[in-house]
Amino acid sequence: MARRPRHDWTKHIAAYQISGMSVPEYCREAGIKVGTFRVQMSRHRKEERSGFQEYAVSSDLIISRDPRGGLTIRGLEPSDLAAVLGAWYHAVSR
């Protein structure tokens, strides 16, 4: 039996949010089932309501904020520093 591909849902959701595409369009291009993507988006929204937040600076750069205010940055390249600082300011000024 073939293994299903593992997806980084945070990156997919971030890419979708900045894509300007509809969910079906994004899923078709990414090779993801629409229903599966909607389930993952729902889980993502529940995490946000629980105090865990993620900010998509780009499809590869994600800033996460936990309920205690701690920040995690994934996918940082030196050339992304200005975008990171802008997103960081947004995250901590809420």
Backbone as a chain_set.jsonl record, in Angstrom:
{"seq": "MARRPRHDWTKHIAAYQISGMSVPEYCREAGIKVGTFRVQMSRHRKEERSGFQEYAVSSDLIISRDPRGGLTIRGLEPSDLAAVLGAWYHAVSR", "coords": {"N": [[0.842, -1.178, 0.0], [0.573, 2.225, -0.818], [2.245, 4.927, 0.74], [0.841, 7.791, 2.265], [1.569, 11.187, 1.44], [3.387, 13.299, 3.681], [2.356, 16.345, 5.023], [3.249, 19.732, 5.607], [1.263, 21.448, 7.326], [1.064, 24.004, 8.414], [2.719, 25.513, 6.749], [1.343, 25.135, 4.338], [-1.123, 26.384, 4.903], [-0.267, 28.996, 5.378], [0.813, 29.583, 2.849], [-1.512, 29.389, 1.302], [-2.994, 31.519, 2.42], [-1.584, 33.774, 1.581], [-1.747, 33.528, -1.1], [-3.984, 34.408, -2.549], [-5.759, 32.827, -3.818], [-8.72, 30.757, -4.204], [-9.875, 28.209, -1.882], [-10.378, 25.689, -3.255], [-8.869, 26.179, -5.639], [-6.233, 26.559, -4.641], [-5.793, 24.063, -3.427], [-5.961, 22.332, -5.62], [-3.682, 23.111, -7.089], [-1.714, 22.481, -5.211], [-2.021, 19.808, -4.878], [-3.683, 18.649, -2.953], [-6.395, 17.263, -1.1], [-9.494, 18.917, -0.955], [-11.301, 18.688, 1.236], [-9.647, 17.62, 3.248], [-7.828, 19.706, 3.554], [-9.526, 21.731, 4.492], [-10.241, 20.666, 7.0], [-7.741, 20.76, 8.294], [-7.356, 23.54, 8.287], [-9.422, 24.265, 10.012], [-8.542, 23.1, 12.412], [-6.277, 24.644, 12.758], [-7.421, 27.202, 13.181], [-8.694, 26.683, 15.646], [-6.474, 26.329, 17.305], [-5.48, 28.934, 17.206], [-7.526, 30.29, 18.564], [-7.123, 29.232, 21.064], [-5.031, 30.608, 22.033], [-2.602, 30.166, 20.88], [-0.772, 31.383, 18.244], [-0.036, 31.888, 14.794], [1.878, 33.617, 12.434], [2.037, 34.281, 9.107], [4.672, 35.239, 7.332], [5.777, 34.779, 4.921], [5.411, 32.085, 2.555], [7.303, 30.35, 3.489], [8.322, 31.358, 5.842], [7.536, 31.445, 9.131], [6.113, 32.785, 12.027], [5.524, 31.939, 15.278], [3.414, 32.296, 18.098], [3.091, 31.53, 21.413], [0.661, 30.811, 24.084], [1.8, 31.999, 26.353], [3.257, 34.055, 25.376], [5.698, 33.557, 24.199], [7.905, 33.49, 21.389], [8.502, 31.844, 18.288], [10.543, 31.418, 15.5], [10.524, 30.216, 12.261], [12.239, 29.12, 9.368], [13.906, 31.28, 8.729], [15.785, 33.517, 6.83], [18.643, 35.56, 6.318], [18.04, 37.685, 4.563], [15.363, 38.069, 4.996], [14.985, 39.571, 7.226], [13.861, 42.213, 7.66], [11.139, 41.798, 7.106], [10.561, 39.938, 9.103], [10.957, 41.442, 11.445], [8.874, 43.311, 11.166], [6.609, 41.615, 11.303], [7.037, 40.547, 13.828], [6.742, 42.813, 15.435], [4.009, 43.225, 14.979], [3.02, 40.885, 16.169], [3.673, 41.136, 18.91], [2.451, 43.458, 19.662], [-0.201, 43.151, 20.065]], "CA": [[0.0, 0.0, 0.0], [1.369, 3.444, -0.935], [2.153, 5.844, 1.877], [0.353, 9.13, 1.968], [2.62, 12.184, 1.683], [3.241, 14.114, 4.885], [2.252, 17.759, 4.662], [3.468, 20.743, 6.633], [0.007, 22.182, 7.188], [1.292, 25.422, 8.705], [3.229, 26.135, 5.518], [0.267, 25.15, 3.337], [-2.107, 27.403, 5.278], [0.375, 30.293, 5.125], [0.893, 29.767, 1.396], [-2.877, 29.65, 0.839], [-3.418, 32.844, 2.868], [-0.953, 34.839, 0.796], [-1.868, 33.205, -2.52], [-5.087, 35.084, -3.206], [-6.587, 31.82, -4.492], [-9.766, 30.111, -3.415], [-9.415, 26.934, -1.33], [-10.265, 24.659, -4.301], [-7.758, 26.49, -6.542], [-4.967, 26.271, -3.966], [-5.677, 22.614, -3.235], [-5.687, 21.714, -6.918], [-2.273, 23.37, -7.414], [-0.843, 21.838, -4.223], [-2.252, 18.37, -4.878], [-4.276, 18.322, -1.65], [-7.857, 17.136, -1.118], [-10.129, 20.104, -0.372], [-11.84, 18.354, 2.561], [-8.525, 17.477, 4.182], [-7.296, 21.049, 3.81], [-10.486, 22.455, 5.345], [-10.093, 20.122, 8.356], [-6.517, 21.307, 8.853], [-7.588, 24.958, 8.557], [-10.258, 24.329, 11.204], [-7.652, 22.838, 13.551], [-5.411, 25.82, 12.882], [-8.221, 28.26, 13.813], [-8.901, 26.319, 17.047], [-5.226, 26.645, 17.997], [-5.41, 30.384, 17.349], [-8.459, 30.698, 19.623], [-6.61, 28.781, 22.356], [-3.934, 31.484, 22.424], [-1.439, 29.887, 20.043], [-0.975, 32.101, 16.992], [1.033, 31.844, 13.815], [1.829, 34.692, 11.468], [2.745, 33.904, 7.889], [5.369, 36.339, 6.699], [5.807, 34.257, 3.559], [5.033, 30.679, 2.627], [8.378, 29.608, 4.158], [8.701, 32.004, 7.096], [6.4, 31.4, 10.058], [6.356, 33.218, 13.399], [4.507, 31.372, 16.162], [3.332, 32.905, 19.429], [2.352, 30.634, 22.3], [-0.2, 31.55, 25.02], [2.597, 32.752, 27.328], [3.916, 35.161, 24.695], [6.957, 33.156, 23.586], [7.897, 33.507, 19.934], [9.36, 30.921, 17.562], [10.666, 31.806, 14.097], [10.979, 29.11, 11.419], [12.486, 29.45, 7.97], [14.514, 32.61, 8.641], [16.97, 33.807, 6.025], [19.061, 36.934, 6.628], [17.363, 38.665, 3.703], [13.988, 38.22, 5.467], [14.995, 40.209, 8.536], [12.916, 43.333, 7.747], [9.786, 41.234, 7.189], [10.446, 39.318, 10.423], [10.781, 42.491, 12.452], [7.528, 43.84, 11.019], [5.669, 40.623, 11.821], [7.273, 40.459, 15.256], [6.082, 43.987, 16.021], [2.576, 42.944, 14.92], [2.704, 39.822, 17.111], [3.8, 41.546, 20.311], [1.676, 44.672, 19.954], [-1.631, 42.811, 20.213]], "C": [[0.891, 1.246, 0.0], [1.161, 4.326, 0.293], [1.631, 7.192, 1.423], [1.472, 10.13, 2.239], [2.331, 12.949, 2.97], [3.245, 15.58, 4.458], [2.602, 18.613, 5.864], [2.28, 21.691, 6.521], [0.174, 23.655, 7.489], [1.781, 26.137, 7.462], [2.145, 26.188, 4.445], [-0.754, 26.241, 3.648], [-1.538, 28.79, 5.03], [0.433, 30.581, 3.63], [-0.485, 30.082, 0.818], [-3.284, 31.083, 1.191], [-2.8, 33.964, 2.041], [-1.127, 34.64, -0.71], [-2.928, 34.017, -3.254], [-6.019, 34.132, -3.94], [-7.718, 31.363, -3.581], [-9.194, 28.802, -2.874], [-9.326, 25.868, -2.423], [-9.104, 24.908, -5.278], [-6.417, 26.132, -5.907], [-4.765, 24.758, -3.843], [-5.358, 21.896, -4.542], [-4.21, 21.892, -7.278], [-1.322, 22.632, -6.478], [-1.003, 20.325, -4.183], [-2.815, 17.852, -3.566], [-5.785, 18.19, -1.824], [-8.461, 18.32, -0.365], [-10.637, 19.812, 1.038], [-10.755, 18.231, 3.612], [-7.973, 18.843, 4.551], [-8.231, 21.838, 4.726], [-10.42, 21.963, 6.8], [-8.855, 20.716, 9.022], [-6.654, 22.808, 9.155], [-8.434, 25.14, 9.814], [-9.425, 24.092, 12.461], [-6.762, 24.035, 13.824], [-6.163, 26.96, 13.579], [-8.47, 27.964, 15.291], [-7.65, 26.617, 17.864], [-5.105, 28.145, 18.212], [-6.316, 30.867, 18.47], [-7.955, 30.29, 20.999], [-5.447, 29.643, 22.836], [-2.664, 31.241, 21.638], [-1.7, 30.539, 18.7], [0.223, 31.917, 16.085], [0.804, 32.947, 12.805], [2.658, 34.287, 10.268], [3.364, 35.149, 7.278], [5.516, 36.023, 5.211], [5.424, 32.79, 3.665], [6.083, 29.838, 3.345], [8.737, 30.153, 5.526], [7.484, 32.122, 7.999], [6.866, 31.873, 11.437], [5.199, 32.696, 14.24], [4.579, 32.058, 17.516], [2.503, 31.981, 20.301], [1.55, 31.451, 23.312], [0.567, 32.367, 26.055], [3.372, 33.903, 26.695], [5.249, 34.816, 24.067], [6.841, 33.105, 22.073], [8.887, 32.491, 19.383], [9.37, 31.37, 16.11], [11.219, 30.621, 13.337], [11.18, 29.606, 9.998], [13.143, 30.792, 7.756], [15.759, 32.611, 7.77], [17.363, 35.246, 6.344], [18.341, 37.993, 5.791], [15.912, 38.919, 4.131], [13.884, 39.037, 6.751], [13.984, 41.352, 8.659], [11.479, 42.824, 7.876], [9.548, 40.6, 8.546], [10.199, 40.378, 11.484], [9.393, 43.124, 12.37], [6.475, 42.908, 11.582], [5.807, 40.489, 13.331], [6.573, 41.614, 15.963], [4.568, 43.746, 16.067], [2.19, 41.92, 15.994], [2.727, 40.301, 18.552], [2.975, 42.777, 20.656], [0.184, 44.407, 20.102], [-2.055, 42.882, 21.639]], "O": [[1.865, 1.304, 0.75], [0.051, 4.451, 0.81], [1.947, 7.665, 0.331], [2.248, 9.941, 3.175], [1.176, 13.212, 3.304], [4.053, 15.991, 3.625], [2.291, 18.261, 7.001], [2.293, 22.622, 5.717], [-0.504, 24.485, 6.883], [1.322, 27.235, 7.148], [2.04, 27.178, 3.72], [-1.199, 26.946, 2.743], [-2.239, 29.668, 4.528], [0.135, 31.694, 3.196], [-0.614, 30.942, -0.053], [-3.855, 31.786, 0.357], [-3.435, 34.996, 1.826], [-0.705, 35.481, -1.504], [-2.789, 34.286, -4.447], [-6.959, 34.566, -4.606], [-7.682, 31.552, -2.365], [-8.157, 28.333, -3.344], [-8.301, 25.194, -2.524], [-8.433, 23.964, -5.697], [-5.572, 25.492, -6.533], [-3.682, 24.246, -4.126], [-4.567, 20.953, -4.556], [-3.558, 20.945, -7.718], [-0.246, 22.203, -6.897], [-0.219, 19.632, -3.535], [-2.472, 16.758, -3.119], [-6.387, 18.924, -2.608], [-8.002, 18.68, 0.719], [-10.422, 20.615, 1.946], [-10.926, 18.689, 4.742], [-7.684, 19.111, 5.717], [-7.774, 22.534, 5.632], [-10.531, 22.765, 7.728], [-8.91, 21.128, 10.18], [-6.131, 23.29, 10.16], [-8.195, 26.06, 10.595], [-9.582, 24.798, 13.457], [-6.522, 24.396, 14.976], [-5.612, 27.612, 14.465], [-8.461, 28.882, 16.11], [-7.748, 27.102, 18.991], [-4.676, 28.586, 19.278], [-5.936, 31.747, 19.242], [-8.307, 30.918, 21.998], [-4.933, 29.429, 23.933], [-1.731, 32.04, 21.722], [-2.73, 30.284, 18.076], [1.357, 31.804, 16.55], [-0.323, 33.185, 12.371], [3.844, 33.983, 10.396], [2.654, 36.015, 6.766], [5.39, 36.903, 4.36], [5.142, 32.304, 4.76], [5.786, 28.721, 3.769], [9.4, 29.465, 6.302], [6.52, 32.814, 7.672], [7.888, 31.414, 11.947], [4.036, 32.975, 13.951], [5.661, 32.361, 18.018], [1.354, 31.678, 19.981], [1.735, 32.665, 23.397], [0.029, 33.339, 26.585], [4.066, 34.644, 27.392], [5.883, 35.679, 23.459], [5.802, 32.723, 21.536], [9.971, 32.3, 19.934], [8.317, 31.672, 15.547], [12.257, 30.072, 13.706], [10.397, 30.407, 9.488], [12.962, 31.398, 6.7], [16.668, 31.802, 7.957], [16.492, 36.071, 6.615], [18.068, 39.088, 6.284], [15.298, 39.883, 3.675], [12.793, 39.176, 7.304], [13.306, 41.448, 9.683], [10.696, 43.357, 8.663], [8.45, 40.708, 9.091], [9.319, 40.218, 12.33], [8.799, 43.44, 13.401], [5.549, 43.351, 12.263], [4.81, 40.335, 14.037], [5.893, 41.414, 16.969], [3.922, 44.031, 17.075], [1.158, 42.065, 16.65], [1.87, 39.903, 19.342], [2.819, 43.103, 21.833], [-0.603, 45.341, 20.248], [-3.219, 42.629, 21.95]]}, "num_chains": 1, "name": "protein.A"}
